[in-house]
Structures are given as structure tokens and as C-alpha cells.
Amino acid sequence: MTCEISYEAGEPLSIPYEEIVRTVVETALDLEGCPYEAEVSVTLTSKEEVRRLNLEFRGIDQTTDVLSFPMAEYVRPADFDFLEEDEAMDCFNPETGELLLGDIVLSVEKIKEQAEAYGHSLKRELAFLTAHSMLHLMGYDHMEQEERRIMEERQQLLMEALDIPRD
């Protein structure tokens, strides 16, 4: 697994964020049964940068806590069978053979704000947002009620597997 982590925020995050992110990414891949070595890019940045990206890629001029940019479109969440087809070769890094899952962009300010607002530790908030985004990278969504229910169940299972309960 390759997990590229970039820290571009102006303010520090006083937890071992690299270790937390890598653990969540690995656990999510295992829990969802990803049969491939995978590559994920994670950027921790400012809420202004997240706002800029949100406007550029989603047409929404506001900040958010996390953005997910999946590389593949799944027929069903975490169903990796379609990747066996020739057309799916674009989903793999030609140099490493790893599955290109996509990019995660996290707002450090939002992590701090939400941890305080929800009474969570910084670790839990970072882990939760990373878990949420990893599920998006594997085809989960929450636009419809049933999708939301399923995604919330998977998030809960992932947080339990990480042994990071609600504070």
C-alpha cells in the first residue's frame, strides 16, 4: 500500500496524524476486502484551500471538513470485480500495479473545530473523517437515505475495528 501524506496547513496538528491516517487507510482496505495493493493520496490543508477545491471541482463556494476524489466509479460499493476488465486498467498505477483509489483532502481547522464542537479527541475526528473519505473512495455515498444508512453502518464498523469509540 502506498499512502502519500502531505501536510500543507499553516497551523500544526498536535497528534501523530501520519500514523493515524495510515492505520485508517489500511484498516478500511482490509475491512472492505480490497483484493489489491492500493494507492491513496491524503492532503491536510487549510479551510481556505478546501473551499477553493470545493468551488473548483464541485461548484460549491464553501468550506467543508473533507473532500474525496475517487478514481473509479463503482457499480456497487466496495465491489472490486469490475477492475478485472480491460477498461479498468486506467485505475492502476502502471509503475507499481497498485489500485489508484483517489485523493483525500482534509481541513485541519475543521478537524480542530469539529473535535471541540462534538467533544471528540483530535485523533477521533481525524480518524472518522479519513474513514468517511476512504468509504467514498471505494464507492460508498450518502445521497439517498438507504445509501446513507449503509455508509453509516460501514463507518461505525470501521471505527470499531480501529478501536476508536465516540468520546
Coordinates of C-alpha atoms in Angstrom, one line a residue:
M1 CA 0.0 0.0 0.0
T2 CA 1.1 3.5 -0.8
C3 CA -0.3 6.3 1.3
E4 CA 1.2 9.6 0.3
I5 CA 0.5 12.2 3.0
S6 CA 1.1 15.9 2.5
Y7 CA 0.8 18.5 5.3
E8 CA 0.1 21.9 3.8
A9 CA -1.8 23.6 6.6
G10 CA -0.3 26.7 8.3
E11 CA -1.2 25.6 11.8
P12 CA 0.2 22.4 13.4
L13 CA -1.9 19.4 14.3
S14 CA -0.5 18.1 17.6
I15 CA -1.2 14.4 17.1
P16 CA 0.7 11.7 15.1
Y17 CA -1.5 12.4 12.1
E18 CA 0.6 10.3 9.6
E19 CA 0.3 7.2 11.8
I20 CA -3.5 7.7 12.3
V21 CA -4.2 8.3 8.6
R22 CA -2.1 5.2 7.5
T23 CA -3.8 3.0 10.1
V24 CA -7.3 4.1 9.0
V25 CA -6.5 3.7 5.3
E26 CA -5.1 0.1 5.8
T27 CA -8.0 -0.9 8.1
A28 CA -10.6 0.4 5.6
L29 CA -9.0 -1.5 2.8
D30 CA -8.9 -4.7 4.9
L31 CA -12.5 -4.3 6.2
E32 CA -13.9 -3.7 2.7
G33 CA -12.0 -6.6 1.3
C34 CA -9.9 -4.8 -1.3
P35 CA -8.1 -7.5 -3.2
Y36 CA -5.4 -5.2 -4.5
E37 CA -2.4 -3.2 -3.1
A38 CA -3.7 0.4 -3.3
E39 CA -2.5 3.9 -3.5
V40 CA -4.1 6.8 -1.7
S41 CA -3.1 10.5 -1.5
V42 CA -4.0 12.4 1.6
T43 CA -3.5 16.2 2.0
L44 CA -4.1 18.0 5.2
T45 CA -4.6 21.7 4.4
S46 CA -6.3 24.9 5.3
K47 CA -10.0 25.5 5.1
E48 CA -9.4 28.2 2.5
E49 CA -7.7 25.6 0.2
V50 CA -10.6 23.2 0.8
R51 CA -13.0 25.9 -0.1
R52 CA -11.1 26.7 -3.3
L53 CA -11.1 23.0 -4.3
N54 CA -14.8 22.6 -3.4
L55 CA -15.6 25.5 -5.7
E56 CA -13.3 24.4 -8.5
F57 CA -14.4 20.7 -8.6
R58 CA -17.9 20.7 -7.1
G59 CA -19.1 24.3 -7.8
I60 CA -19.8 24.8 -4.1
D61 CA -18.3 28.0 -2.7
Q62 CA -18.0 27.0 0.9
T63 CA -15.5 25.1 3.1
T64 CA -16.1 21.6 4.3
D65 CA -14.2 19.2 6.5
V66 CA -13.2 16.7 3.9
L67 CA -13.2 16.2 0.1
S68 CA -12.9 12.9 -1.6
F69 CA -11.8 12.4 -5.2
P70 CA -12.3 8.7 -6.2
M71 CA -10.5 7.5 -9.2
A72 CA -13.1 4.8 -10.2
E73 CA -16.9 4.6 -10.4
Y74 CA -18.2 1.5 -8.7
V75 CA -21.4 -0.3 -9.7
R76 CA -21.8 -1.3 -6.1
P77 CA -19.8 0.0 -3.1
A78 CA -16.6 -2.0 -2.4
D79 CA -17.3 -4.4 -5.3
F80 CA -13.9 -4.5 -7.0
D81 CA -14.9 -7.1 -9.6
F82 CA -15.2 -4.6 -12.4
L83 CA -11.5 -3.9 -12.1
E84 CA -10.7 -7.2 -13.8
E85 CA -12.0 -5.8 -17.1
D86 CA -9.6 -4.3 -19.6
E87 CA -11.2 -0.8 -19.5
A88 CA -10.3 -0.6 -15.8
M89 CA -6.5 -0.6 -16.5
D90 CA -6.6 3.2 -16.0
C91 CA -7.4 2.6 -12.4
F92 CA -4.0 1.1 -11.8
N93 CA -0.6 2.8 -11.4
P94 CA 1.4 1.5 -14.4
E95 CA 4.7 1.7 -12.5
T96 CA 3.6 -0.1 -9.3
G97 CA 0.5 -2.0 -10.3
E98 CA -1.4 -0.5 -7.3
L99 CA -5.0 0.3 -7.5
L100 CA -5.4 4.1 -7.6
L101 CA -8.1 4.7 -5.1
G102 CA -8.0 8.5 -5.2
D103 CA -7.4 11.6 -3.2
I104 CA -8.5 12.8 0.2
V105 CA -8.3 16.4 1.3
L106 CA -8.8 17.3 5.0
S107 CA -9.2 20.7 6.6
V108 CA -7.0 21.0 9.7
E109 CA -9.1 23.9 11.0
K110 CA -12.3 21.9 10.6
I111 CA -10.8 18.8 12.3
K112 CA -10.0 21.0 15.3
E113 CA -13.3 22.9 15.3
Q114 CA -15.4 19.7 15.0
A115 CA -13.4 17.8 17.6
E116 CA -14.1 20.6 20.0
A117 CA -17.8 21.0 19.0
Y118 CA -18.5 17.3 19.2
G119 CA -16.4 16.7 22.3
H120 CA -14.1 14.3 20.4
S121 CA -10.3 14.0 20.5
L122 CA -8.4 15.2 17.5
K123 CA -7.4 11.6 16.9
R124 CA -11.0 10.5 16.7
E125 CA -12.1 13.4 14.4
L126 CA -9.2 12.8 12.0
A127 CA -9.8 9.0 12.0
F128 CA -13.5 9.5 11.4
L129 CA -13.1 11.9 8.5
T130 CA -10.4 9.7 7.0
A131 CA -12.7 6.7 7.3
H132 CA -15.6 8.6 5.8
S133 CA -13.5 9.6 2.9
M134 CA -12.0 6.1 2.4
L135 CA -15.5 4.7 2.1
H136 CA -16.2 7.4 -0.6
L137 CA -13.1 6.3 -2.5
M138 CA -14.5 2.7 -2.5
G139 CA -17.8 3.7 -3.9
Y140 CA -20.0 4.4 -0.9
D141 CA -22.2 7.5 -0.9
H142 CA -24.9 9.2 1.2
M143 CA -27.1 11.0 -1.2
E144 CA -30.1 8.7 -0.8
Q145 CA -31.5 7.5 2.6
E146 CA -30.6 3.8 2.1
E147 CA -27.1 4.7 0.9
R148 CA -26.6 6.9 4.0
R149 CA -27.7 4.1 6.3
I150 CA -25.3 1.6 4.7
M151 CA -22.4 4.1 4.7
E152 CA -23.0 5.0 8.4
E153 CA -23.0 1.3 9.3
R154 CA -19.7 0.8 7.5
Q155 CA -18.3 3.9 9.2
Q156 CA -19.3 2.5 12.6
L157 CA -17.8 -0.9 11.8
L158 CA -14.6 0.8 10.7
M159 CA -14.3 2.9 13.8
E160 CA -14.9 -0.2 15.9
A161 CA -12.2 -2.1 14.0
L162 CA -9.9 0.8 14.8
D163 CA -10.9 0.7 18.4
I164 CA -11.7 4.4 18.4
P165 CA -15.1 4.8 20.1
R166 CA -17.1 8.0 20.4
D167 CA -15.5 10.1 23.2

